XYZ file of C-alpha atoms in Angstrom:
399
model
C 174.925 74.956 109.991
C 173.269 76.620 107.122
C 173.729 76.986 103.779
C 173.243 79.798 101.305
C 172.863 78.804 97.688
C 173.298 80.544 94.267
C 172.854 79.123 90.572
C 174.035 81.053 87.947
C 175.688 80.958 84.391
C 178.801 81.919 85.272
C 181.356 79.857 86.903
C 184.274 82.542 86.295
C 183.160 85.292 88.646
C 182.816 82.999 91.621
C 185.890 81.793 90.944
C 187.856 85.049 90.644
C 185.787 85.883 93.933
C 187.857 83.095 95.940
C 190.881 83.554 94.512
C 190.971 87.292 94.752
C 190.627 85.924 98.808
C 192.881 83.478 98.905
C 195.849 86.274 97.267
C 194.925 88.610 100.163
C 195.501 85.875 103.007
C 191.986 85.554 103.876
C 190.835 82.466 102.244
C 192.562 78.973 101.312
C 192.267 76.215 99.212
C 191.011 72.955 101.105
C 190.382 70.554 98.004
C 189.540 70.456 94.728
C 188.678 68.095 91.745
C 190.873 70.456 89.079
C 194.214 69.761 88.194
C 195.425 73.093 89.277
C 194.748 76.314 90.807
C 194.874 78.419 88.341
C 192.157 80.376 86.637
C 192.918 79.910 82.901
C 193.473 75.945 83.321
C 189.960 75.844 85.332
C 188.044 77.408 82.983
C 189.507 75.023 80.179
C 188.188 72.107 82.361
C 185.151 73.340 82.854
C 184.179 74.093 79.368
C 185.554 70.724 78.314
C 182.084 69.462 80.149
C 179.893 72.507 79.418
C 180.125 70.916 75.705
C 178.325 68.154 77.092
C 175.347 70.314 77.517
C 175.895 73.416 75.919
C 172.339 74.765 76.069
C 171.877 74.810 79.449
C 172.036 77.984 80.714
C 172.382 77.803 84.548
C 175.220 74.667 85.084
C 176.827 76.584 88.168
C 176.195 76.217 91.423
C 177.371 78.153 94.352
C 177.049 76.961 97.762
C 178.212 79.109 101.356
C 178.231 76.836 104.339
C 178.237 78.287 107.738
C 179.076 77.510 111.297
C 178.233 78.875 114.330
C 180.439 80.982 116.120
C 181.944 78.557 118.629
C 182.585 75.452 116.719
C 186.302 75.399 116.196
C 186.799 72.867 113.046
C 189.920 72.003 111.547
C 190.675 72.139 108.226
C 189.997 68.272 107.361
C 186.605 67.973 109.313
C 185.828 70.978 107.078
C 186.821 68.461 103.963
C 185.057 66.140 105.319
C 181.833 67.686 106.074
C 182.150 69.555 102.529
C 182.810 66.123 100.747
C 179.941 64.072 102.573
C 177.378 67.570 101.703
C 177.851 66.869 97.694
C 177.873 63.217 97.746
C 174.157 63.417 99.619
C 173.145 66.434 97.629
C 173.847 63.955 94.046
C 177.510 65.866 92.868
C 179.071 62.549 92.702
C 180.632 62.881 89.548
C 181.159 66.306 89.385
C 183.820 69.089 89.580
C 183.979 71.171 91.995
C 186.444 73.658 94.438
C 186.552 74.005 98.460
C 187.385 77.433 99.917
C 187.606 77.967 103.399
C 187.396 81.919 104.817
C 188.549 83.706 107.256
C 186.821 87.218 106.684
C 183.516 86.620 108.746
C 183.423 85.796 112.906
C 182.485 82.237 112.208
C 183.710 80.029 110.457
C 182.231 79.254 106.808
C 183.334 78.034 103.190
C 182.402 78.157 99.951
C 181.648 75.349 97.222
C 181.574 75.826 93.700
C 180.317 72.870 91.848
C 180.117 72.214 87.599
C 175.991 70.877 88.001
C 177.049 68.916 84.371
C 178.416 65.136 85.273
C 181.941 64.147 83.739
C 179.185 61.487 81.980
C 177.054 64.763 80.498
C 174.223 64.102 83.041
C 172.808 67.250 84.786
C 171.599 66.953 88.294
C 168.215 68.148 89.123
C 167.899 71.383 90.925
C 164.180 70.535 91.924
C 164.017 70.872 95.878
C 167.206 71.724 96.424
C 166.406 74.303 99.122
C 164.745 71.717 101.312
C 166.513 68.696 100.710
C 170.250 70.964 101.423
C 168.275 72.135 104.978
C 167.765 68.075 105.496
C 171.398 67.504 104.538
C 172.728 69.949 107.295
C 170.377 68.515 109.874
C 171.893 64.697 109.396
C 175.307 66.368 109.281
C 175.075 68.256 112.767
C 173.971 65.040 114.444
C 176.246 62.797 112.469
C 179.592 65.008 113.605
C 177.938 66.296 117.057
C 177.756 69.770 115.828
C 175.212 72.521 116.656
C 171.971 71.749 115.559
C 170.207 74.723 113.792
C 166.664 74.472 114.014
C 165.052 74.333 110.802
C 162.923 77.104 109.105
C 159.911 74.802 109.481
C 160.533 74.553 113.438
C 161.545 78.387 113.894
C 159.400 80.207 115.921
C 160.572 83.639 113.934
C 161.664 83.635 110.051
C 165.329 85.003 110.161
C 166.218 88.682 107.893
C 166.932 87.695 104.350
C 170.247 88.876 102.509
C 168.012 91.153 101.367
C 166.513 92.389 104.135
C 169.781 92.502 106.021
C 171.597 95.294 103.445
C 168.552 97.333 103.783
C 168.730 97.579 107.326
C 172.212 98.383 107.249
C 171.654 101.199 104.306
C 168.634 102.262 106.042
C 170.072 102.041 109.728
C 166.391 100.935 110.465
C 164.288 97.395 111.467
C 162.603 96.062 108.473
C 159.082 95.783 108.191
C 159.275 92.262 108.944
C 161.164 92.786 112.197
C 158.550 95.604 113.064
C 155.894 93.880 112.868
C 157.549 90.191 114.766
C 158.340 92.567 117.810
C 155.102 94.363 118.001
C 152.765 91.358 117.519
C 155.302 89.776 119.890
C 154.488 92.152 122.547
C 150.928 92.289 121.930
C 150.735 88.295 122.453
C 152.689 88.569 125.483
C 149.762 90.435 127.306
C 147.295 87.592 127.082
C 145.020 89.994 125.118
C 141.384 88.639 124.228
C 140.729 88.478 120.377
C 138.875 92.117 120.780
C 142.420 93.875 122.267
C 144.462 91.914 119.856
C 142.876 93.321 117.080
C 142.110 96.941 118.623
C 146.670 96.929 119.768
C 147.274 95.672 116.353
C 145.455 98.568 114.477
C 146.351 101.250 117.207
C 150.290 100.484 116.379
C 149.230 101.420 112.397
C 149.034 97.263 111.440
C 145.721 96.057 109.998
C 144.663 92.313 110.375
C 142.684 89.620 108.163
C 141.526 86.744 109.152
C 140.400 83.872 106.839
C 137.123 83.525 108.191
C 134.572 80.695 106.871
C 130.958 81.611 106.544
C 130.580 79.480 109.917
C 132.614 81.374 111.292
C 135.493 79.201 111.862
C 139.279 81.166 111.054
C 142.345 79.343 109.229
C 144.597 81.807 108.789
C 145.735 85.422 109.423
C 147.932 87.905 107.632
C 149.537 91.140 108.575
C 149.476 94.641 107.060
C 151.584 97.458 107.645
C 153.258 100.454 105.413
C 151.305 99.384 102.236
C 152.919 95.425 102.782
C 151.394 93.085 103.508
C 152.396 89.606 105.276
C 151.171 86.009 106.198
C 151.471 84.503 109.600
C 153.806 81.789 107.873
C 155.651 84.415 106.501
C 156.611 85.994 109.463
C 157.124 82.990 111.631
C 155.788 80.087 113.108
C 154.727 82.087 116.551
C 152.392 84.453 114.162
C 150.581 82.147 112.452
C 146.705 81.650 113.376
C 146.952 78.261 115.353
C 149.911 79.918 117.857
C 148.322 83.132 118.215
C 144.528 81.434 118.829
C 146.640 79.770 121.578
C 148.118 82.638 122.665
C 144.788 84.917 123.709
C 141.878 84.304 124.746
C 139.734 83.258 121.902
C 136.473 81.465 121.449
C 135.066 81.270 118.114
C 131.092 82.038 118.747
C 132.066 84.680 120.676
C 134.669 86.859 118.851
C 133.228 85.892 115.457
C 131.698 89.299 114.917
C 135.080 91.147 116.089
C 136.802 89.427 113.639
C 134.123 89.978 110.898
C 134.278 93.294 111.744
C 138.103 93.859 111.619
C 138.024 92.104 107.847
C 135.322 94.355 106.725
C 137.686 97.261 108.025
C 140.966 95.812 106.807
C 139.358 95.308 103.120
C 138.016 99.327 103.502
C 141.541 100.599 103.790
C 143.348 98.172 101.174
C 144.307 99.750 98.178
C 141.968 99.771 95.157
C 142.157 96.315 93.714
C 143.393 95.584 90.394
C 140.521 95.080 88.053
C 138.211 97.989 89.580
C 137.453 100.950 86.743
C 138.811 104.130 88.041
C 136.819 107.288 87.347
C 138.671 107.869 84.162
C 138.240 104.503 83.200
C 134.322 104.864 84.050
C 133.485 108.151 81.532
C 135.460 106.433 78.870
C 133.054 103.430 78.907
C 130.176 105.869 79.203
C 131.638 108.152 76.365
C 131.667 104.707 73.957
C 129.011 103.064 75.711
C 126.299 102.190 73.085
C 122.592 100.867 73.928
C 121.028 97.848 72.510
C 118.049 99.271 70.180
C 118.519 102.901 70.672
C 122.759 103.684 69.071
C 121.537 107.338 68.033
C 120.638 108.726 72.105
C 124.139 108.012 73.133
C 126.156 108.109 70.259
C 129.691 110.884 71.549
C 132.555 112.215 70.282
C 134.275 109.435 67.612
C 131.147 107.649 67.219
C 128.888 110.457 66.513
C 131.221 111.740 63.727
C 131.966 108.512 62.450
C 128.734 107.830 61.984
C 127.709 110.753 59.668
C 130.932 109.819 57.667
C 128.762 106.653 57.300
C 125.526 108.293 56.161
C 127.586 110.496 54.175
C 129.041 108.238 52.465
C 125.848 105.799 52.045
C 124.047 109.245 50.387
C 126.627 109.317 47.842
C 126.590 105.549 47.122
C 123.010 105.710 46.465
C 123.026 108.689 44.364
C 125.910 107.266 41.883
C 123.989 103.927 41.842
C 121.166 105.947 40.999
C 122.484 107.638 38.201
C 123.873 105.172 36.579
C 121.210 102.684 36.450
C 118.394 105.037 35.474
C 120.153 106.927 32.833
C 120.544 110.235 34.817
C 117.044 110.629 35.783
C 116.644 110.944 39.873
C 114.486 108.181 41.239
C 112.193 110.398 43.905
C 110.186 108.924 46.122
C 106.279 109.337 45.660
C 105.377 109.518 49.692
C 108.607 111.875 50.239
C 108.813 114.386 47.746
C 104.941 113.984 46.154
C 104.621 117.907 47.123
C 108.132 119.364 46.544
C 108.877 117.358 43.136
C 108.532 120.633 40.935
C 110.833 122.496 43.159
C 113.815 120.089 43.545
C 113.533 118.688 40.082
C 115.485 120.995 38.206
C 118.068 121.403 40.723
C 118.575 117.630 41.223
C 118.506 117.190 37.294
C 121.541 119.863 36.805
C 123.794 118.558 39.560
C 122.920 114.775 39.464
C 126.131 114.481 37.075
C 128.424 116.084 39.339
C 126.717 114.194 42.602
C 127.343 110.730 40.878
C 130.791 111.348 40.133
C 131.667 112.324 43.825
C 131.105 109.551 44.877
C 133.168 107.476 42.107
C 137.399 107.777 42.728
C 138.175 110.336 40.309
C 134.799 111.767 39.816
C 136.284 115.032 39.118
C 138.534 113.989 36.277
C 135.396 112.302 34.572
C 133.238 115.343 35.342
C 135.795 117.823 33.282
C 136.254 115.151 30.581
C 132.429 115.023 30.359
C 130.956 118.323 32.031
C 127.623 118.514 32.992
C 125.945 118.213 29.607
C 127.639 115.629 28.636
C 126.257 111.531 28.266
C 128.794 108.794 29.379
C 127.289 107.080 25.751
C 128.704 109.803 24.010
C 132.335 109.011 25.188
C 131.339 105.235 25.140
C 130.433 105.847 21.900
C 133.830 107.791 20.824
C 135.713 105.455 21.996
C 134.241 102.538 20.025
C 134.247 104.644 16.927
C 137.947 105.320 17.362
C 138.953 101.336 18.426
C 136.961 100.547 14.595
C 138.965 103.357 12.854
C 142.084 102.099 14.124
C 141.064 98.433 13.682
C 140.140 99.168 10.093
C 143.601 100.588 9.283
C 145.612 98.079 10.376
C 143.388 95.737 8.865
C 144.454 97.902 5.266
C 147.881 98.082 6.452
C 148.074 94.219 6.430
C 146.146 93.771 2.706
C 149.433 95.817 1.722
């Protein structure tokens, strides 16, 4: 047997999914824990315990259990088997419908199940994969049905759903089955650990080894069409302990080859994540700045961002100047000792307009005042005015 689960939030579509089978004749009911079949008095029940727990998303839980083939089971063994699968999976308490269907060439049936108790309790979905694949293995032997041998004990991982409806879409082999049949044949020839490698990367499949520094390999993956694979994830027969069984292998000997195949495998891999592309590369150089020496490799943004900055530093210094030496230009002796009579009179005219530049709304100060003008005068003005006012209201109140 095997079983292929599904949790979801929504018990109606899996529901309307059976029914929908059982109208066209190729589904039944077997049993059931609701009081009828029919959608609209379901769904009540159901969300009569969904209140229980009404934040939990995912309380469904959809379960297709299949038969080989041959085995010809009545309806009741079906009930049976179907009934003793929840109680060991922990849905003691819980609601749930059996369908059995007819639309497949073996036998199978479906089992919806409500994962919130009648008592509010929600059973644990942790595991469930491996403790259902335990389940069906009991079950076989219990009721002397086919035994399946498990995923750990398969030679060859089977086509997921997945894998399956590309295949059909596609009309060809997944990668996965490529690459079990070639490595398949490959092994079959009793290569040494030189030919393995040197078939495998003739057929367009690079291999890697997990090789220790001593030399000594625990593991191999697979990589073909940009994908690439684990031994484990392709089957028990293709991971490293089989195949070193398989060919002739000694580890002193072929330690190099499979060096050698790693360092060739890692060449043709795709550029890791994390590496700076060439792009990536000038725009660190373009912004790159060295430690002691910003002005040599200053570019583009930076460079003009920093003579906004030394702009705007001038013009600071020249307002501060102004205003806290009354208008008069503080030169420096060592800088301007021989040019001081030529840039006197030419500072001294514009230092006004200079100061106010750098001052938001300098240029509404500089028309108030214009260039002859003191800021004491209009200090000045404006006290005078603030005591002529002051002494008029002062009258106005004598009155």
């Amino acid at each position: 047997m095997t079983a292929d689960q599904v949790k979801g939030k929504g018990f109606r579509g899996a529901l309307n999914y059976n029914l929908e089978k059982v109208n066209k004749g190729v589904a039944k009911w077997l049993d059931t824990s609701f009081a009828q079949h029919y959608e609209r008095t379901i769904m009540d029940e159901v969300k009569m315990i969904r209140v229980l727990r009404p934040n939990l998303a995912k309380y469904f839980y959809h379960t297709s259990v299949n038969f080989p083939p041959h085995e010809n089971l009545k309806d009741e063994q079906m009930v049976t088997i179907a009934k003793d699968y929840l109680e060991a999976m922990g849905f003691n308490q819980h609601q749930y419908a059996i369908f059995r269907h007819f639309d497949a060439d073996h036998p199978h049936m479906h089992i919806l199940v409500n994962r919130i108790g009648y008592d509010g309790t929600v059973l644990s979905d942790s595991n469930d994969y491996q403790r259902s694949e335990q389940i069906l293995r009991k079950l076989e032997k219990h009721y002397g049905l086919t035994e399946v041998i498990s995923s750990r004990q398969a030679k060859e991982r089977a086509m997921t759903k997945n894998e399956l409806e590309m295949m059909k879409r596609t009309d060809e082999p997944s990668v996965k089955m490529k690459l079990q049949v070639t490595i398949k044949n490959i092994l079959n020839q009793k290569p040494t650990a030189e030919q393995f490698v040197t078939h495998l990367e003739a057929q367009g499949i690079n291999v890697l080894f997990n090789q220790a520094s001593t030399g000594f390999v625990s593991g191999v993956s697979y990589g073909y069409d940009g994908m690439q694979f684990k031994g484990a994830h392709l089957g028990n027969a293709y991971k490293w302990q089989a195949v070193k069984n398989a060919i002739n292998y000694e580890q002193e000997r072929d330690r190099t080859t499979i060096y050698q195949a790693n360092i060739r495998t890692r060449a043709n891999q795709p550029e890791r994540t994390g590496e700076s592309t060439g792009a990536t590369k000038r725009a660190i150089a373009d912004t790159k700045v060295t430690a002691g020496n910003r002005n040599d490799v200053q570019q583009g943004a930076g460079k003009l961002q920093d003579q906004i900055g030394k702009a705007n530093r001038n013009n600071s210094k020249a307002a501060q100047s102004v205003g806290e030496h009354g208008g008069k230009p503080i030169l420096s002796n060592k800088k301007y000792s021989g040019e001081r009579g030529a840039d006197l009179s030419i500072q001294q005219s514009g230092r006004q307009q200079m100061g106010n530049s750098a001052i938001r709304g300098g240029n509404l100060i500089g028309g108030l005042l214009g260039v002859n003008n003191n800021a004491n005068n209009m200090d000045q003005n404006a006290l005078n005015q603030f005591e002529r006012s002051r002494k008029k209201k002062r009258g106005q109140s004598l009155k």
